[in-house]
Coordinates of C-alpha atoms and ligand atoms in Angstrom, one line a residue:
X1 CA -3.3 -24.0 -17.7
X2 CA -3.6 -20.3 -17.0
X3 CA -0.5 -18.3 -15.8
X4 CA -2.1 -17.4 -12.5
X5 CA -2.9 -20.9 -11.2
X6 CA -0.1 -20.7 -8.3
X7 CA -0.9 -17.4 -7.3
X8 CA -1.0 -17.1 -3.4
X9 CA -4.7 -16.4 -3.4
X10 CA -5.8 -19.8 -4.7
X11 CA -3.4 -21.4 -2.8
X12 CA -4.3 -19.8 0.7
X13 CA -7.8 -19.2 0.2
X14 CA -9.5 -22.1 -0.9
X15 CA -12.2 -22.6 1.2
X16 CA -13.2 -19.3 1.4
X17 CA -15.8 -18.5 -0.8
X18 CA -18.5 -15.3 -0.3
X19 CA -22.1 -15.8 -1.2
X20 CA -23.4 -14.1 -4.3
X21 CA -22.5 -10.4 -5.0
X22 CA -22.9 -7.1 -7.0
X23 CA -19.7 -5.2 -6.7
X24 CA -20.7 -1.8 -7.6
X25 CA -17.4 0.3 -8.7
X26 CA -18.0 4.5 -8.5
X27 CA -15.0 6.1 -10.9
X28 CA -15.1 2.9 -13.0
X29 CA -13.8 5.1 -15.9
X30 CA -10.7 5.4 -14.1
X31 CA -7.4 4.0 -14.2
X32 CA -7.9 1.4 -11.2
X33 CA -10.5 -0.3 -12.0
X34 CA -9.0 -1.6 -15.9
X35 CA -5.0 -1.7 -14.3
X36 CA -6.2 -3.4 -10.6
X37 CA -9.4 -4.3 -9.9
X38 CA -11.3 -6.1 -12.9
X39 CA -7.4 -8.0 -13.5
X40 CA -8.0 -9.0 -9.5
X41 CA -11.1 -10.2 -9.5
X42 CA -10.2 -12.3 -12.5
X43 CA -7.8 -13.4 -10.7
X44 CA -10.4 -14.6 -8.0
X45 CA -12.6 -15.7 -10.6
X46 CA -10.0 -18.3 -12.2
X47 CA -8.8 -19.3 -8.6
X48 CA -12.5 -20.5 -8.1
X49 CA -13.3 -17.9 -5.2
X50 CA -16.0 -16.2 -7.3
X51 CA -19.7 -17.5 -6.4
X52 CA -21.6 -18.3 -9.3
X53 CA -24.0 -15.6 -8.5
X54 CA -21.8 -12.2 -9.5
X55 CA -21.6 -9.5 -11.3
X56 CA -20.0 -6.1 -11.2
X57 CA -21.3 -2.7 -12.0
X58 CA -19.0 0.4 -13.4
X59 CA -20.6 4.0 -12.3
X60 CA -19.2 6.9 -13.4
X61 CA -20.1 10.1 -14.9
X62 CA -19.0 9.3 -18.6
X63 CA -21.2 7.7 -20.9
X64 CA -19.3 4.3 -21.5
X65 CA -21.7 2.0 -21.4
X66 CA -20.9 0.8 -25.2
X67 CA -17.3 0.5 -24.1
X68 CA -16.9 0.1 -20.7
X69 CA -16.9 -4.1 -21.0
X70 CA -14.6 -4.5 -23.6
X71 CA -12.0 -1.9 -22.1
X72 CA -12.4 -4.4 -18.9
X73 CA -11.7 -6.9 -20.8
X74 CA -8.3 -6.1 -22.4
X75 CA -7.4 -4.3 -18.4
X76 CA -7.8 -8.2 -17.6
X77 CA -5.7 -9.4 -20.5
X78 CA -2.9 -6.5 -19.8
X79 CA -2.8 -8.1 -16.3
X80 CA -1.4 -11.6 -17.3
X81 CA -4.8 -13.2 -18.5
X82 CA -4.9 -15.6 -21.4
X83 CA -7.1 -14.7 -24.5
X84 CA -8.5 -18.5 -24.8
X85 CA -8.9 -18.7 -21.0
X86 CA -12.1 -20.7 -20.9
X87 CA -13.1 -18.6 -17.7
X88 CA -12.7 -14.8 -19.6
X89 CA -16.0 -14.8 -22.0
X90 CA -18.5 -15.5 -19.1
X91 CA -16.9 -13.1 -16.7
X92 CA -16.9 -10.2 -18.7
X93 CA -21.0 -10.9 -19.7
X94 CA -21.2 -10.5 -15.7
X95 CA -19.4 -6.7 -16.4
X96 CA -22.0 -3.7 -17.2
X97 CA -22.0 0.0 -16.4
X98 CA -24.4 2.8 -14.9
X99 CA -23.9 6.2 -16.3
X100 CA -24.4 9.2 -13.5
X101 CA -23.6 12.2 -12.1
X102 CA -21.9 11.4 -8.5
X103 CA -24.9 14.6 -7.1
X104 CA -27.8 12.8 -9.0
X105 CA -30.6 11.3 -6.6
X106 CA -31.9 10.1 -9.8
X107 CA -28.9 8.8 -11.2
X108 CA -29.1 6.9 -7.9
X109 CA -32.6 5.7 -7.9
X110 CA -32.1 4.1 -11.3
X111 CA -28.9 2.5 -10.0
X112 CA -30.9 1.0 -7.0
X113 CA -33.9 -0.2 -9.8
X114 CA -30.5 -1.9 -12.5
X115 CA -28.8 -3.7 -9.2
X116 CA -32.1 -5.1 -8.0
X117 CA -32.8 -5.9 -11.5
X118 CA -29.4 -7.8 -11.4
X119 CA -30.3 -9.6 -8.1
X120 CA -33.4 -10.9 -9.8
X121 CA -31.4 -12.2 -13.2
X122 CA -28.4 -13.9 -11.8
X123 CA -29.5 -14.6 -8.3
X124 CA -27.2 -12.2 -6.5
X125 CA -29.8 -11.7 -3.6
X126 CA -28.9 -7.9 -3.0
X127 CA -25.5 -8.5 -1.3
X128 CA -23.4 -5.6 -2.4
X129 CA -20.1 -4.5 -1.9
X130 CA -19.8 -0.9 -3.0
X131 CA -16.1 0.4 -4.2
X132 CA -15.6 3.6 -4.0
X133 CA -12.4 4.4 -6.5
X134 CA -12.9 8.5 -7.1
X135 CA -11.1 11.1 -5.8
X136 CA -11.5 11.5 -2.3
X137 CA -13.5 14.9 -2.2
X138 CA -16.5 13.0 -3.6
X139 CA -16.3 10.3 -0.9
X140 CA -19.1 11.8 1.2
X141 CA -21.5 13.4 -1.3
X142 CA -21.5 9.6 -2.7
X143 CA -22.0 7.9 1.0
X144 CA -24.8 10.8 1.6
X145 CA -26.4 9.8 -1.9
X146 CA -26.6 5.8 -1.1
X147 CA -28.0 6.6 2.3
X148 CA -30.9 9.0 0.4
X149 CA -31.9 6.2 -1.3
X150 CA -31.8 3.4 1.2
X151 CA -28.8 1.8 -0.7
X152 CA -26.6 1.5 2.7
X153 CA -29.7 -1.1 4.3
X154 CA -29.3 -4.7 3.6
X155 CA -32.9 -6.2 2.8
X156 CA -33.1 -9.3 5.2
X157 CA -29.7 -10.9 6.2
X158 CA -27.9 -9.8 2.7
X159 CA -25.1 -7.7 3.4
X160 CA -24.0 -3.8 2.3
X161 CA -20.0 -2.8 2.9
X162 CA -18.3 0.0 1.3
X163 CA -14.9 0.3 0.4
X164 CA -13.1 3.3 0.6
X165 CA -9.7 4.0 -1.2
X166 CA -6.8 6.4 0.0
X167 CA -6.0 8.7 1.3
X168 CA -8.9 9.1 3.6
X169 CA -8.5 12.7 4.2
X170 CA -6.0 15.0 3.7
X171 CA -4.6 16.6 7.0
X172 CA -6.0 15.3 10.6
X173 CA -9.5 17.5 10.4
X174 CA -11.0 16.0 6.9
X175 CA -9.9 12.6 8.1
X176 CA -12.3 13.2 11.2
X177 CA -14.8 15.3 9.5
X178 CA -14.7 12.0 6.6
X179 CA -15.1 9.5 9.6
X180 CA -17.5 11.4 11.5
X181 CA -20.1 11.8 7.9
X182 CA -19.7 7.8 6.5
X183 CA -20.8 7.0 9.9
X184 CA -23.6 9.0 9.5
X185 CA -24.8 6.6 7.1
X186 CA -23.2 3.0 7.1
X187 CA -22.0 1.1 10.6
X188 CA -18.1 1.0 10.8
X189 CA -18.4 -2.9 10.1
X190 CA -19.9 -2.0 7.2
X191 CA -17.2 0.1 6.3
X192 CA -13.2 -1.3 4.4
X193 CA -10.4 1.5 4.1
X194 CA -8.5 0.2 1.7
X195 CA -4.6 0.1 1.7
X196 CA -3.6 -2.0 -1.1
X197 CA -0.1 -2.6 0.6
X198 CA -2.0 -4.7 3.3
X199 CA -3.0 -6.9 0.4
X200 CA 0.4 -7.6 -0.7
X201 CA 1.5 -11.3 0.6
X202 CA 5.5 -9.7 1.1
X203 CA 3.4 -6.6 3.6
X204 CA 1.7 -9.4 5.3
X205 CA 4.8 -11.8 5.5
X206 CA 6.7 -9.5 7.9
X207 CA 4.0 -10.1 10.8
X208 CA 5.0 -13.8 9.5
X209 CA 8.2 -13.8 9.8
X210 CA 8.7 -11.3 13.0
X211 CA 6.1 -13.8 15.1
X212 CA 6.3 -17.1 13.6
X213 CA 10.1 -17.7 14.2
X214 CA 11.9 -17.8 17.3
X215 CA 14.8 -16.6 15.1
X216 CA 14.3 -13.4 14.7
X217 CA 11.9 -11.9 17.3
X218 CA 13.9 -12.1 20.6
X219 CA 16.4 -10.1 18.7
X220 CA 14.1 -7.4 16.9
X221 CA 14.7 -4.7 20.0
X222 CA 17.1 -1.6 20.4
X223 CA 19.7 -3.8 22.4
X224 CA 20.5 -5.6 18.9
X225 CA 19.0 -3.7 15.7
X226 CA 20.9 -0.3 14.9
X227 CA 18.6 1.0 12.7
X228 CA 15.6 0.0 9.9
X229 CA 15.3 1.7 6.5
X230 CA 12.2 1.2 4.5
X231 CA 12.6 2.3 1.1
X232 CA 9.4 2.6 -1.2
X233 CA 11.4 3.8 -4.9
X234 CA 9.2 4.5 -7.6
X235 CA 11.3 5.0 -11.1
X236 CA 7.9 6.2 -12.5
X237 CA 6.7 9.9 -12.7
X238 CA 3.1 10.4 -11.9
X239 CA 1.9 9.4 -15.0
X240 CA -1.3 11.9 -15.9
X241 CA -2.4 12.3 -12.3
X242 CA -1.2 15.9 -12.3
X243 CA -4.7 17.4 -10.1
X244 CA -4.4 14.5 -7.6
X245 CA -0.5 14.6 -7.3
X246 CA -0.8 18.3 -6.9
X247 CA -2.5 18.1 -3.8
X248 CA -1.3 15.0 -2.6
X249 CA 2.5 14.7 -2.5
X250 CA 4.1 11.9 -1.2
X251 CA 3.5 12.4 1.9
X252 CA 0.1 11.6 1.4
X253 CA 0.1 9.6 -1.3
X254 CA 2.5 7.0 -0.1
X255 CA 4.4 8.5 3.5
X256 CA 0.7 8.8 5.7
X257 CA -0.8 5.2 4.6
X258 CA 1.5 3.1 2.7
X259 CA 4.4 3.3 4.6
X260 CA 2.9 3.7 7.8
X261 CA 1.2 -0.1 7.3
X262 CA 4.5 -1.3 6.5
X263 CA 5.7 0.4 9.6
X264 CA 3.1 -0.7 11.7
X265 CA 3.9 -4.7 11.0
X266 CA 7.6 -4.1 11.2
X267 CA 7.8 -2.4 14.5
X268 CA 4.3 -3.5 16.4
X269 CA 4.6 -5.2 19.6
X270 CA 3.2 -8.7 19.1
X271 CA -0.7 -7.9 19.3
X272 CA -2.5 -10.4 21.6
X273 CA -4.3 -12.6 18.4
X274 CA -4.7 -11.6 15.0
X275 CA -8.0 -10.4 15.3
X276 CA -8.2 -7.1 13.7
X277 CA -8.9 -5.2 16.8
X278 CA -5.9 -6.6 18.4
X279 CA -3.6 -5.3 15.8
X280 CA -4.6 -2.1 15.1
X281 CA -4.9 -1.6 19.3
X282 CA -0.6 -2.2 18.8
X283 CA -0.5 -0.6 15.7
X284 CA -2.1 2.7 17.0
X285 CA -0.2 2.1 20.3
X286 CA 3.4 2.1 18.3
X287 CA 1.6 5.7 16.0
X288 CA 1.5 7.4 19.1
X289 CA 4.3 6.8 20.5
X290 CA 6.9 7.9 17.4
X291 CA 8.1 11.4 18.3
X292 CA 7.1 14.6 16.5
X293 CA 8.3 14.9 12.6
X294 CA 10.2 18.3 12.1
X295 CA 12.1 20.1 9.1
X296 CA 14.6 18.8 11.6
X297 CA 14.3 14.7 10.9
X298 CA 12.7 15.2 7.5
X299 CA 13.3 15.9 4.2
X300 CA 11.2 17.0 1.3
X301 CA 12.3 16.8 -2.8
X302 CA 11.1 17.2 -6.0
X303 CA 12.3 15.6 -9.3
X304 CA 13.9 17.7 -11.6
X305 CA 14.7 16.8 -15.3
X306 CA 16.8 13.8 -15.7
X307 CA 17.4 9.7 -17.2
X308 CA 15.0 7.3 -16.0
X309 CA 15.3 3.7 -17.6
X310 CA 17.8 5.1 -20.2
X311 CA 15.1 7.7 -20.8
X312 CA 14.9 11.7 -20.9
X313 CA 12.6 12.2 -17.9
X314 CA 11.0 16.1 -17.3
X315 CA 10.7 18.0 -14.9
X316 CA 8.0 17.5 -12.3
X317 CA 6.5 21.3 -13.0
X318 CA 6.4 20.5 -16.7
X319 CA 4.1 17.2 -16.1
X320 CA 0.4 18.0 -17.4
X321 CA -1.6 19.9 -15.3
X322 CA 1.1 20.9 -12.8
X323 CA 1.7 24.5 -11.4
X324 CA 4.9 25.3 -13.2
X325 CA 6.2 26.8 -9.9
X326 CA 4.4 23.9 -7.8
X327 CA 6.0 22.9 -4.4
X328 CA 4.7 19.6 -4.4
X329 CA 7.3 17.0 -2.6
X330 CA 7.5 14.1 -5.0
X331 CA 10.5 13.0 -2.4
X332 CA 9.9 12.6 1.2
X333 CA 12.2 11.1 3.9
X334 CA 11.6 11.0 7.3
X335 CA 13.5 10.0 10.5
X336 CA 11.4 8.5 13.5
X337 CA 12.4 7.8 16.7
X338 CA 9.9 5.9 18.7
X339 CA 9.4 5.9 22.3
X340 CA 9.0 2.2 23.4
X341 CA 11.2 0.5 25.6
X342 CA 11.5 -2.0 22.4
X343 CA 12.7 1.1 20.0
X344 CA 14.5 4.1 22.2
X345 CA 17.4 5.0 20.6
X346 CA 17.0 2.8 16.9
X347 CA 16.0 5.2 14.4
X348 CA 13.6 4.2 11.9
X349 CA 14.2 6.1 8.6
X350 CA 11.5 6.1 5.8
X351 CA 11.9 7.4 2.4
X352 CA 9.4 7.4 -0.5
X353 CA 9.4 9.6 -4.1
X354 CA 9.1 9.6 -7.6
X355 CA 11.3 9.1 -10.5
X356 CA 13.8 7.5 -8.5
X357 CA 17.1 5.7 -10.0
X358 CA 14.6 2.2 -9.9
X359 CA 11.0 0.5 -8.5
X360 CA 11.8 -1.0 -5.3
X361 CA 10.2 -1.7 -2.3
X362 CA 12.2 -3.0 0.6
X363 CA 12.6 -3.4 4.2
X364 CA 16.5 -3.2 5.7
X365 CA 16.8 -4.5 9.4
X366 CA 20.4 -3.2 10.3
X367 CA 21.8 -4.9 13.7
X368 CA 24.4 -4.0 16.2
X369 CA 28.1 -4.8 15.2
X370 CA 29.5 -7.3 17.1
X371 CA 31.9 -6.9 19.3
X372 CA 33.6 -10.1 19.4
X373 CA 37.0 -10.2 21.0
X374 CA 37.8 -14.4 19.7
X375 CA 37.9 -12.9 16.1
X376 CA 39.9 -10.0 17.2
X377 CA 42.7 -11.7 15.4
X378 CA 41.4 -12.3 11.9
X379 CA 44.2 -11.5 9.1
X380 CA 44.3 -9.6 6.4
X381 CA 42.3 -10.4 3.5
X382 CA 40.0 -9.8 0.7
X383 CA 36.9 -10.4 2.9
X384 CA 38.5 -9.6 6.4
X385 CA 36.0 -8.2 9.4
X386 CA 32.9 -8.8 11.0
X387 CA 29.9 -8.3 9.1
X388 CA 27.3 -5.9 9.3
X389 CA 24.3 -8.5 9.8
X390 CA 21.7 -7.4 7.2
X391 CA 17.8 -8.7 6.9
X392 CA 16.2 -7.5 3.5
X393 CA 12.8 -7.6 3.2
X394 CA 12.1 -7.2 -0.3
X395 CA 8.5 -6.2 -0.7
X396 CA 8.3 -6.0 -4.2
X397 CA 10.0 -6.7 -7.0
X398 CA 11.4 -9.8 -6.8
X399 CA 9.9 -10.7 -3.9
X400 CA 12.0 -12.5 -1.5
X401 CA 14.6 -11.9 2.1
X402 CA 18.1 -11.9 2.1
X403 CA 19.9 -12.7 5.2
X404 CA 23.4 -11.0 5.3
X405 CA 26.0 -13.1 8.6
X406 CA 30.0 -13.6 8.7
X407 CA 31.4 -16.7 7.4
X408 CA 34.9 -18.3 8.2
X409 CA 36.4 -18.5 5.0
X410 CA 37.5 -21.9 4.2
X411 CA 40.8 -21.5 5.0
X412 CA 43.4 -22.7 7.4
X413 CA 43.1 -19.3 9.3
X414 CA 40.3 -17.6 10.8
X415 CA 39.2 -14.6 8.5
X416 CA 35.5 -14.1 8.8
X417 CA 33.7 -13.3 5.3
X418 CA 29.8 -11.7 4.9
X419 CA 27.6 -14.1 2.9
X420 CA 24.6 -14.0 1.9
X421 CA 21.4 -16.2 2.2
X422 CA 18.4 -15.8 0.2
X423 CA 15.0 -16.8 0.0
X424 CA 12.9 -15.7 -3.9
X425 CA 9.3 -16.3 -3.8
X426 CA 9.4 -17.4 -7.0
X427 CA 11.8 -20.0 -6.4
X428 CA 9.7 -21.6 -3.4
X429 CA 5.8 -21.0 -4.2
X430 CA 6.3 -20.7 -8.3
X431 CA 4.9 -17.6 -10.5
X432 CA 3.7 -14.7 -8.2
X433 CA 1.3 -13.0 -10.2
X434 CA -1.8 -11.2 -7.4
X435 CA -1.2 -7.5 -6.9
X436 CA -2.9 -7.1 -3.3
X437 CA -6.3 -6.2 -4.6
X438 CA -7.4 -9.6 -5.0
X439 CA -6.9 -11.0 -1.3
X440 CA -8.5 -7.2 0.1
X441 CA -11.7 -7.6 -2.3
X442 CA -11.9 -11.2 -1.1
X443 CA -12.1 -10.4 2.3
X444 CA -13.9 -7.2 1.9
X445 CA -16.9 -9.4 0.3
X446 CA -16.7 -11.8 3.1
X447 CA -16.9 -9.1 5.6
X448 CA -13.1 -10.2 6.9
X449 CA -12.1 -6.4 7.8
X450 CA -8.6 -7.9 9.5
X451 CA -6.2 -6.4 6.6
X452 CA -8.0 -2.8 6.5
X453 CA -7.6 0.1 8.2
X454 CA -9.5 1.5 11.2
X455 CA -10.4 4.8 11.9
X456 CA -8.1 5.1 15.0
X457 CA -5.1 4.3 13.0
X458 CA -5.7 6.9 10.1
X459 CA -6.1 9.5 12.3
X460 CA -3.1 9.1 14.7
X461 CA -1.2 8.1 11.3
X462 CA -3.0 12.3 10.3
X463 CA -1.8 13.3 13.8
X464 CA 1.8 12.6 13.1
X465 CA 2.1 13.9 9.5
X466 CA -0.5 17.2 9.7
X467 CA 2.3 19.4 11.7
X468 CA 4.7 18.6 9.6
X469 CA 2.6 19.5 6.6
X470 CA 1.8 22.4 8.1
X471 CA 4.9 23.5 8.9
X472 CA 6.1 22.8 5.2
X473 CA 3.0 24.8 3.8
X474 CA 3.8 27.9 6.0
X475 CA 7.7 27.6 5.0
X476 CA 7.7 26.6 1.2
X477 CA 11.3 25.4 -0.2
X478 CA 13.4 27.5 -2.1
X479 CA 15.3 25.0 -3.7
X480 CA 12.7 22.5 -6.0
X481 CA 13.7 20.7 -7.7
X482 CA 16.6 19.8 -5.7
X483 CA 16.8 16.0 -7.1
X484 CA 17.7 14.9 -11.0
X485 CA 15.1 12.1 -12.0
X486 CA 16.6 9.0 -11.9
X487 CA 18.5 9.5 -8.8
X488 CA 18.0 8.5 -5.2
X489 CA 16.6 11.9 -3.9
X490 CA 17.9 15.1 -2.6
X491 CA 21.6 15.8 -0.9
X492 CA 19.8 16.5 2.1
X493 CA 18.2 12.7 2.4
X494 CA 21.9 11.1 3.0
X495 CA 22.6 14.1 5.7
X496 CA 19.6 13.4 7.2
X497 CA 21.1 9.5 8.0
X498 CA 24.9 11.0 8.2
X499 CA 23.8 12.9 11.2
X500 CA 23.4 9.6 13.3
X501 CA 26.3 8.5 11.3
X502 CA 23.9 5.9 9.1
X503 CA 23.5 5.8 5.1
X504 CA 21.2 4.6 3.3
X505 CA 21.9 0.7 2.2
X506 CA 21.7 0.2 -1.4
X507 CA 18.3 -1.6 -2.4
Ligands
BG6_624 C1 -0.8 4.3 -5.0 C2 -0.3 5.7 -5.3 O1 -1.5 4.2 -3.8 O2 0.3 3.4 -4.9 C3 0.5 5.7 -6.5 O3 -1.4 6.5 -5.4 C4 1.6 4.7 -6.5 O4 1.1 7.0 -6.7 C5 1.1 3.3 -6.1 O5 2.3 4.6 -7.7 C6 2.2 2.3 -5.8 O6 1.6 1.0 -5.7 P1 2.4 -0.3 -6.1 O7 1.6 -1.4 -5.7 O8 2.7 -0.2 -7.5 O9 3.7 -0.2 -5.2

């Protein structure tokens, strides 16, 4: 038995298997296709979701063709795979690569000649599901070179999607201007913008909980909830990916997409169905109505030298390939306030960075206190007081929610005590092994766009976040670093809470 047999996506997804496919991968040589996607599809592949018919096609500019196969091979081992898993051999003889130049109509023309040559091998009918995993500025130029050569049309009722990776865009303007020339060549069903935090079953479970329990909904208003925190903590620095992170930050690595998906299921009104037109029609509703970010409600770091993990951690301007006086926020924090009759006046703070004190992802509903005049009276004690009542989403790891309520302790008085209830995934569905590709390249080959993103949403997500960007480019900060690694951020990201007399829960 493999170690991935009760992983959510065989579990849920049994049924739903897409007809035969070539996924074609551009920026195969990178790090997301060995660490994410070939582990993912594995992962699919083992679960029995795969057709038969399959096989998947690196391109990228490097010559790897002699390697690229057996480097996929230990990417799937490194993600949990066993070396005598009966499954491994055949799937990575259904792995081969394409070497070209991402500008090369002839590069293309001989891809177009290899994937039709593939159709006629193993029966994969030209259905094709083209992943795009380079760095956004070559996004178009690669669109514009699979519409040159007729690669976007489907040849009777086969099927051609694209998937696009993050960020889409890096201010409101190229997020348009990126929209505007994919849908010069592929249909928008045709196209999947990929944010792999949609794939995660913890990102998906908060539209579970929130509107599949009468517990918690009637109460997740202003009137009871003080304030949410959604904490995304990476203890990790940006391992090599000094040009990207340069002119990404985290505000548009993580803050503009990430977050904002998490966001959007925790604070939606309840969307009429689950259709994915319903729920990004709430989710661009709640975008527009958050209030402008400032310097005011936000707060941008960088990591400094410090310990992460017991380790000496450097200094984000000594990373490789990083402008020694760069002013790129690994740290952001923001506070929203969100104009809805459900959210006026309950704060929803964010926070997301680098090289912070540990990896966690997690969700902290924080409700009214209480005032309850019967336990007015409650002695003195070691537990004495009404609780703060606590829900803890915990996204990732140890997957799970934690309930915090007040308790009488079992005594022959009445002093109230916070407990705890908690739920592990791991404790009621087994080993959790999927890491949110697998569902989102399942669906993205069976044309299920419900868990991607729409152009609407990215660009009022852009609208929110380009003033403030713009407003931190024209004013650069004088004090980066301002946070040791291995910390929880700047000074400035507790003020930021303190001045609506909050803090930040521990996660
Ligand atoms: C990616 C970012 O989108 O998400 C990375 O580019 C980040 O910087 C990663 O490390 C985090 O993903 P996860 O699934 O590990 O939380």
């Amino acid at each position: 038995m493999s170690n991935h047999e009760n992983t959510s996506t065989s579990s849920q997804t049994q049924s739903r298997k897409p007809e035969p496919t070539v996924v074609v991968i551009f920026g195969a040589s990178g790090d997301l296709t060995k660490r994410k996607l070939l582990p993912a599809l594995f992962h699919l592949e083992e679960a029995g979701l795969l057709p038969e018919e399959f096989a998947v096609v690196g391109v990228a500019r490097r010559d790897l063709s002699a390697t690229f196969a057996p480097d996929m091979r230990k990417g799937i081992l490194d993600g949990g795979a066993m070396e005598d898993d009966p499954k491994l051999a055949s799937f990575v003889e259904k792995i081969s690569y394409h070497t070209t130049n991402f500008d090369d109509s002839e590069g293309y023309a001989k891809l177009k000649a290899k994937l039709e040559g593939i159709d006629k091998e193993k029966g994969t009918k030209g259905n094709r599901l083209f992943y795009l995993a380079v760095a956004p500025e070559f996004f178009q130029e690669i669109v514009d070179k699979l519409g040159e050569q007729g690669m976007d049309k489907a040849q009777g009722d086969a099927h051609v999607r694209v998937i696009i990776e993050k960020p889409f865009g890096h201010d409101l303007e190229s997020a348009k201007a990126l929209n505007d020339g994919v849908a010069k060549v592929f249909k928008e069903e045709q196209i999947f913008r990929i944010d792999h935090y949609l794939g995660k079953e913890t990102v998906q479970n908060i539209f579970v909980f929130r509107f599949g329990n009468a517990l918690f909904e009637p109460l997740w208003n202003s009137e009871y909830i003080d304030n949410i925190q959604i904490t995304a903590a990476e203890s990790i620095g940006i391992e090599g990916r000094g040009p990207f992170y340069e002119k990404a930050g985290v505000s548009r690595d993580i803050l503009q997409n990430h977050m904002m998906e998490m966001l959007a299921f925790v604070a939606m009104d309840k969307p009429k169905s689950n259709d994915a037109k319903d729920v990004i029609a709430e989710k661009v509703k709640l975008f527009k109505a958050i209030q402008p970010l400032t310097e005011e409600n936000t707060v941008r770091g960088q990591y400094g030298k410090g310990t992460v993990d017991g380790k000496d951690a450097k200094p984000y301007r000594e990373e490789d390939r990083v402008d020694p006086k760069s002013v790129t926020e690994t740290f952001g924090a923001v506070k929203l306030d969100i104009d809805t009759p459900r959210w006026k006046g309950t704060p929803i703070y964010l926070r997301a960075g680098k090289r912070l004190a540990k990896r966690v992802t997690e969700v902290v509903i924080q409700f009214k206190q209480q005032a309850n005049p019967i336990l007015e009276g409650a002695k003195e004690g070691d537990c004495q007081g009404l609780p703060t009542n606590l829900i803890r989403l915990r996204i990732q790891p140890d997957e799970g929610i934690k309930i915090a309520f007040g308790n009488k302790r079992p005594t022959p008085d009445t002093v109230v005590c916070p407990v705890e209830a908690s739920f592990k995934y791991v404790d009621a569905f087994g080993k959790y092994t999927a890491n949110g590709y697998e569902r989102l390249l399942l669906d993205a080959m069976l044309g299920d766009a419900s868990l991607f993103t729409h152009r609407d949403a990215v660009e009022t997500a852009w609208s929110l976040y380009t003033p403030l960007l713009e407003q931190w480019a024209k004013n650069p900060p004088a004090d980066f670093p301002n946070y040791e690694s291995g910390t929880w951020g700047p000074k400035a990201s507790d003020e930021l809470l303190a001045k609506s007399n909050h803090t930040w829960h521990a996660v």
